[in-house]
Amino acid sequence: EMDEFDQMKAGELKVLCKEYGLKVSGKKAELQQRLRGHFQLMASSDSTSDSVIDDYKSMTVQDLRDACKARSIETKGKKKNDLIKDLRDDDSFAREISAEIMKNPQKDSSATYRTISELLEEAVDTGENDALKNILAGIREKNAEEPKYVDVTIKSLGMEPDKFTVGG
């Protein structure tokens, strides 16, 4: 099932990743998964990922080491900034896993999931991110346009198109 992230360009996905403090590098599919995980995590918890990041900065080095050890992250010889980076990377990975589970839920799973579309609409309604609002408005406009493909038949070869792409 397609969602708004599938319709976004890589540049738009990177803007959103940056807005939400997520890792910006990677392929388009990785960016989509990262954002799906982020929105699902936001929906499943009372706090946003920004407050998690702020909590890491306010933690002592020993508290950060303890948090890393609880997640089986190596702490030996690492400074505070390195520990924070490792915890953020682990959080990002957890969001990606969560997104993958939502995209491909088990058939026998009794858990109900909210769609990415619902989560994005909720995020836009909060009014906290103008970039997301503008990108979704652009996607809605593009979806409302007439398709740009043309039926072509090459009579000399007797061929007819059997596959159409969005771009034409």
XYZ file of C-alpha atoms in Angstrom:
168
model
C 0.000 0.000 0.000
C 1.400 3.383 -1.019
C 1.510 6.343 1.309
C 2.596 9.978 1.004
C 6.256 9.097 1.577
C 6.217 6.985 -1.589
C 5.172 10.072 -3.561
C 7.836 12.381 -2.119
C 11.129 13.138 -3.793
C 14.379 12.281 -2.007
C 15.044 15.982 -1.373
C 11.696 16.391 0.357
C 12.328 13.299 2.471
C 15.717 14.700 3.506
C 14.126 18.017 4.495
C 11.660 16.166 6.721
C 14.403 13.973 8.219
C 16.375 17.109 9.067
C 13.281 18.813 10.533
C 12.671 15.874 12.860
C 16.310 15.340 13.831
C 16.674 12.061 11.935
C 19.669 10.800 9.999
C 19.597 12.489 6.569
C 21.866 10.168 4.580
C 20.814 7.034 2.761
C 18.747 5.882 -0.167
C 15.198 7.087 -0.739
C 13.719 3.834 0.637
C 15.812 4.186 3.808
C 14.631 7.777 4.297
C 11.020 6.668 3.845
C 11.406 3.885 6.429
C 13.131 6.252 8.850
C 10.282 8.762 8.604
C 7.589 6.075 8.881
C 9.227 4.810 12.036
C 9.484 8.304 13.447
C 5.799 9.083 12.936
C 4.758 5.715 14.339
C 6.943 6.241 17.391
C 5.460 9.704 17.883
C 1.969 8.236 17.724
C 2.762 5.429 20.154
C 4.328 7.607 22.842
C 3.294 10.753 24.643
C 6.632 12.440 23.965
C 8.245 13.365 20.690
C 11.692 12.296 19.576
C 12.924 15.853 20.226
C 12.318 15.445 23.947
C 14.270 12.176 23.848
C 17.194 13.997 22.248
C 17.008 16.759 24.860
C 16.985 14.120 27.596
C 20.221 12.645 26.287
C 21.957 16.007 26.423
C 20.907 16.537 30.026
C 22.026 13.070 31.174
C 25.326 12.476 32.945
C 28.022 10.403 31.288
C 27.340 7.571 33.729
C 23.614 7.653 32.939
C 24.416 7.571 29.222
C 26.763 4.604 29.759
C 24.033 2.797 31.699
C 21.493 3.464 28.916
C 23.979 2.146 26.346
C 24.706 -0.964 28.394
C 20.972 -1.666 28.722
C 20.823 -1.675 24.911
C 24.035 -3.715 24.526
C 25.903 -0.768 23.009
C 29.669 -0.687 23.616
C 30.716 2.201 25.901
C 34.416 1.635 26.506
C 36.529 4.720 25.790
C 33.638 6.798 24.459
C 32.975 10.416 25.356
C 29.571 11.955 26.078
C 28.914 13.083 22.475
C 29.785 9.619 21.139
C 27.416 7.981 23.639
C 24.613 10.382 22.661
C 25.222 9.648 18.968
C 25.108 5.890 19.590
C 21.834 6.192 21.516
C 20.283 8.368 18.805
C 21.384 5.900 16.118
C 19.827 3.089 18.140
C 16.592 5.085 18.469
C 16.594 5.695 14.719
C 17.117 1.991 14.053
C 14.238 1.122 16.383
C 11.980 3.536 14.481
C 12.992 1.933 11.170
C 12.130 -1.525 12.526
C 8.805 -0.210 13.768
C 8.085 1.236 10.322
C 8.919 -2.065 8.646
C 6.585 -3.917 10.985
C 3.785 -1.464 10.229
C 4.358 -1.668 6.485
C 4.313 -5.500 6.554
C 2.242 -6.516 9.593
C 1.811 -10.190 10.365
C -1.503 -11.494 9.070
C -2.407 -13.026 12.422
C -1.522 -9.887 14.341
C -4.429 -8.564 16.365
C -2.769 -5.160 16.735
C -4.306 -2.369 14.717
C -2.050 0.223 13.162
C -2.767 3.743 12.103
C -1.863 4.531 8.536
C 1.000 6.816 7.650
C -1.546 9.139 6.036
C -3.384 9.484 9.352
C -0.146 10.114 11.247
C 1.002 12.754 8.746
C -2.362 14.529 8.854
C -2.177 14.576 12.649
C 1.342 16.038 12.496
C 0.198 18.732 10.051
C -2.767 19.568 12.294
C -0.402 20.317 15.180
C 1.072 23.087 13.018
C 4.616 22.498 14.230
C 6.210 21.765 10.853
C 5.620 24.060 7.880
C 7.873 21.998 5.593
C 5.680 18.913 6.068
C 2.544 20.974 5.467
C 3.928 22.406 2.198
C 5.165 19.040 0.911
C 1.820 17.342 1.595
C -0.040 20.221 -0.074
C 2.121 19.729 -3.178
C 1.397 15.994 -3.190
C -2.353 16.606 -2.908
C -2.221 19.038 -5.848
C -0.283 16.568 -7.968
C -2.710 13.748 -7.125
C -5.653 15.941 -8.151
C -4.200 16.512 -11.649
C -5.251 14.448 -14.643
C -2.886 11.575 -15.532
C -0.308 12.495 -18.160
C -0.037 9.207 -20.021
C -1.177 8.656 -23.581
C -2.331 5.360 -25.108
C -0.023 4.402 -27.946
C -0.521 1.631 -30.463
C 2.213 0.817 -32.946
C 0.157 -0.653 -35.746
C 3.047 -1.849 -37.897
C 4.249 -4.105 -35.061
C 0.848 -4.818 -33.585
C 2.043 -3.732 -30.130
C -0.061 -2.145 -27.427
C 1.199 -0.781 -24.115
C 0.527 -2.974 -21.115
C 2.319 -0.907 -18.520
C 1.844 2.760 -17.662
C 4.060 4.926 -15.499
C 3.131 8.068 -13.635
C 5.552 10.227 -15.621
C 4.211 9.136 -18.971
